[in-house]
Amino acid sequence: MIVASVLTKRYGERVAVDRVSFTVRPGRVTGFLGPNGAGKSTTMRMIIGLDRPTEGSVTVDGIRYLDCPAPLRAVGALLEARALHPGRTAWAHLRWMAASNGIPASRVDEVLGLVGLEAVAGQRVGRFSLGMGQRLGIAAALLGDPPVVVLDEPVNGLDPEGIRWVRTLARDLAAEGRTVLVSSHLMAEMALTADHLVVIGRGRVLADLPTADFIAEHAASYVRVRTPQPGELAELLRRSGADVTREGDELRVQGVDAAATGELAAGAGLVLHELGLVRSSLEDAFMTLTAGSVEFAAARPAEVTR
Ligand SMILES: Nc1ncnc2c1ncn2[C@@H]1O[C@H](COP(=O)(O)OP(=O)(O)OP(=O)(O)O)[C@@H](O)[C@H]1O
Ligand SMILES: [Mg+2]
């Protein structure tokens, strides 16, 4: 379990993490979600003791990371910027890490197999592709067979197969009872991976809730109908208990589904020009939630994403 308590990090005037409190529980994947610059990496660095909190604290299974006798056995972490010695082979890199934590060499082969890098174990990591580097980072995180795993943007640079592999791995680790914290700025990916979400923006917690609740709350849908007789159809729908808003010849209907809407119209001999279900995406919901806290917004993001 990871417990952050009014965790704060300031760099000079800049508040990167602002009184953040949350609990990451074992047995499920917790998604740490936020736009660029939200403070995800800074928070994760504080979890594993690479950055010292300005105020507040964070503990892993009740103790501060720096107080862990064999840290790799307590928390496995994949961080954004990995410090790799480019001339070392993948095997040597992991062997060196293992040795410093009293982990047997046999475990190196095990984790290389786990991440699918056994064939390139003898290659220098300087020549690794981004995806291979991510896999090596994950291998390093799993080296100590840790009960707590922290992965910062693990799917960055991975192809679709790799993304699916990370998703399955995170879920498997959680199913084994481990505490798994995975950061991302992609809502859609997190919706598939995480059981629980902690959403941050500009260093503050904006939401902390089960993924299912986020989806239920935000992925609203409505029936869109276009008809030359909007007034009549709206009246009919309202009498059937629907919530209807009208804009010109278009009605937005909630509470009555598309099939029932079509049947009501047919029954009254009303003409339809269009009938369909419109779902607002989770990505839209995430954008709305974090709208006030995006640091590096493009001038007109709406036009880019459509
Ligand atoms: N060493 C540092 N010195 C000064 N400012 C920093 C430092 N590290 C991070 N920051 C600032 O803290 C804020 C949070 O950065 P952080 O890297 O934690 O965000 P993030 O959520 O990981 O973003 P991204 O999605 O881009 O990885 C940013 O405004 C960043 O500029
Ligand atoms: Mg980051």
Short mmCIF file of C-alpha atoms and ligand atoms in Angstrom, two decimals, residues 11 14 16 35-42 45 80 153 185 295, ligand 1:
data_model
loop_
_atom_site.label_atom_id
_atom_site.label_comp_id
_atom_site.label_asym_id
_atom_site.label_seq_id
_atom_site.Cartn_x
_atom_site.Cartn_y
_atom_site.Cartn_z
CA TYR A 11 10.91 23.84 -7.03
CA ARG A 14 6.93 26.53 -8.69
CA ALA A 16 4.88 20.81 -8.77
CA PRO A 35 -2.06 16.05 -18.37
CA ASN A 36 1.59 16.91 -19.09
CA GLY A 37 3.20 18.72 -16.19
CA ALA A 38 0.48 17.68 -13.73
CA GLY A 39 3.01 16.32 -11.24
CA LYS A 40 2.79 12.57 -11.88
CA SER A 41 6.51 11.91 -12.27
CA THR A 42 7.39 14.21 -9.38
CA ARG A 45 9.92 10.15 -7.67
CA GLU A 80 10.43 8.27 -17.08
CA GLU A 153 4.07 6.05 -18.45
CA HIS A 185 -1.99 10.96 -19.72
CA GLU A 295 -0.32 23.60 -18.56
N1 LIG B 1 13.66 19.21 -11.28
C1 LIG B 1 12.71 20.14 -11.52
N2 LIG B 1 12.97 21.46 -11.40
C2 LIG B 1 12.03 22.38 -11.63
N3 LIG B 1 10.76 22.10 -11.98
C3 LIG B 1 10.43 20.82 -12.12
C4 LIG B 1 11.37 19.77 -11.89
N4 LIG B 1 10.76 18.59 -12.10
C5 LIG B 1 9.49 18.89 -12.44
N5 LIG B 1 9.29 20.22 -12.44
C6 LIG B 1 8.02 20.89 -12.74
O1 LIG B 1 7.02 20.30 -11.96
C7 LIG B 1 5.80 20.15 -12.69
C8 LIG B 1 5.36 18.73 -12.69
O2 LIG B 1 6.24 17.96 -13.50
P1 LIG B 1 6.11 16.38 -13.67
O3 LIG B 1 7.24 15.94 -14.50
O4 LIG B 1 5.93 15.75 -12.35
O5 LIG B 1 4.74 16.25 -14.48
P2 LIG B 1 4.10 14.96 -15.17
O6 LIG B 1 2.71 14.89 -14.71
O7 LIG B 1 4.98 13.79 -14.98
O8 LIG B 1 4.09 15.40 -16.71
P3 LIG B 1 4.32 14.51 -18.06
O9 LIG B 1 2.98 13.95 -18.43
O10 LIG B 1 4.76 15.54 -19.04
O11 LIG B 1 5.35 13.49 -17.77
C9 LIG B 1 6.06 20.72 -14.06
O12 LIG B 1 5.59 22.03 -14.10
C10 LIG B 1 7.56 20.69 -14.18
O13 LIG B 1 8.00 21.73 -15.02
#
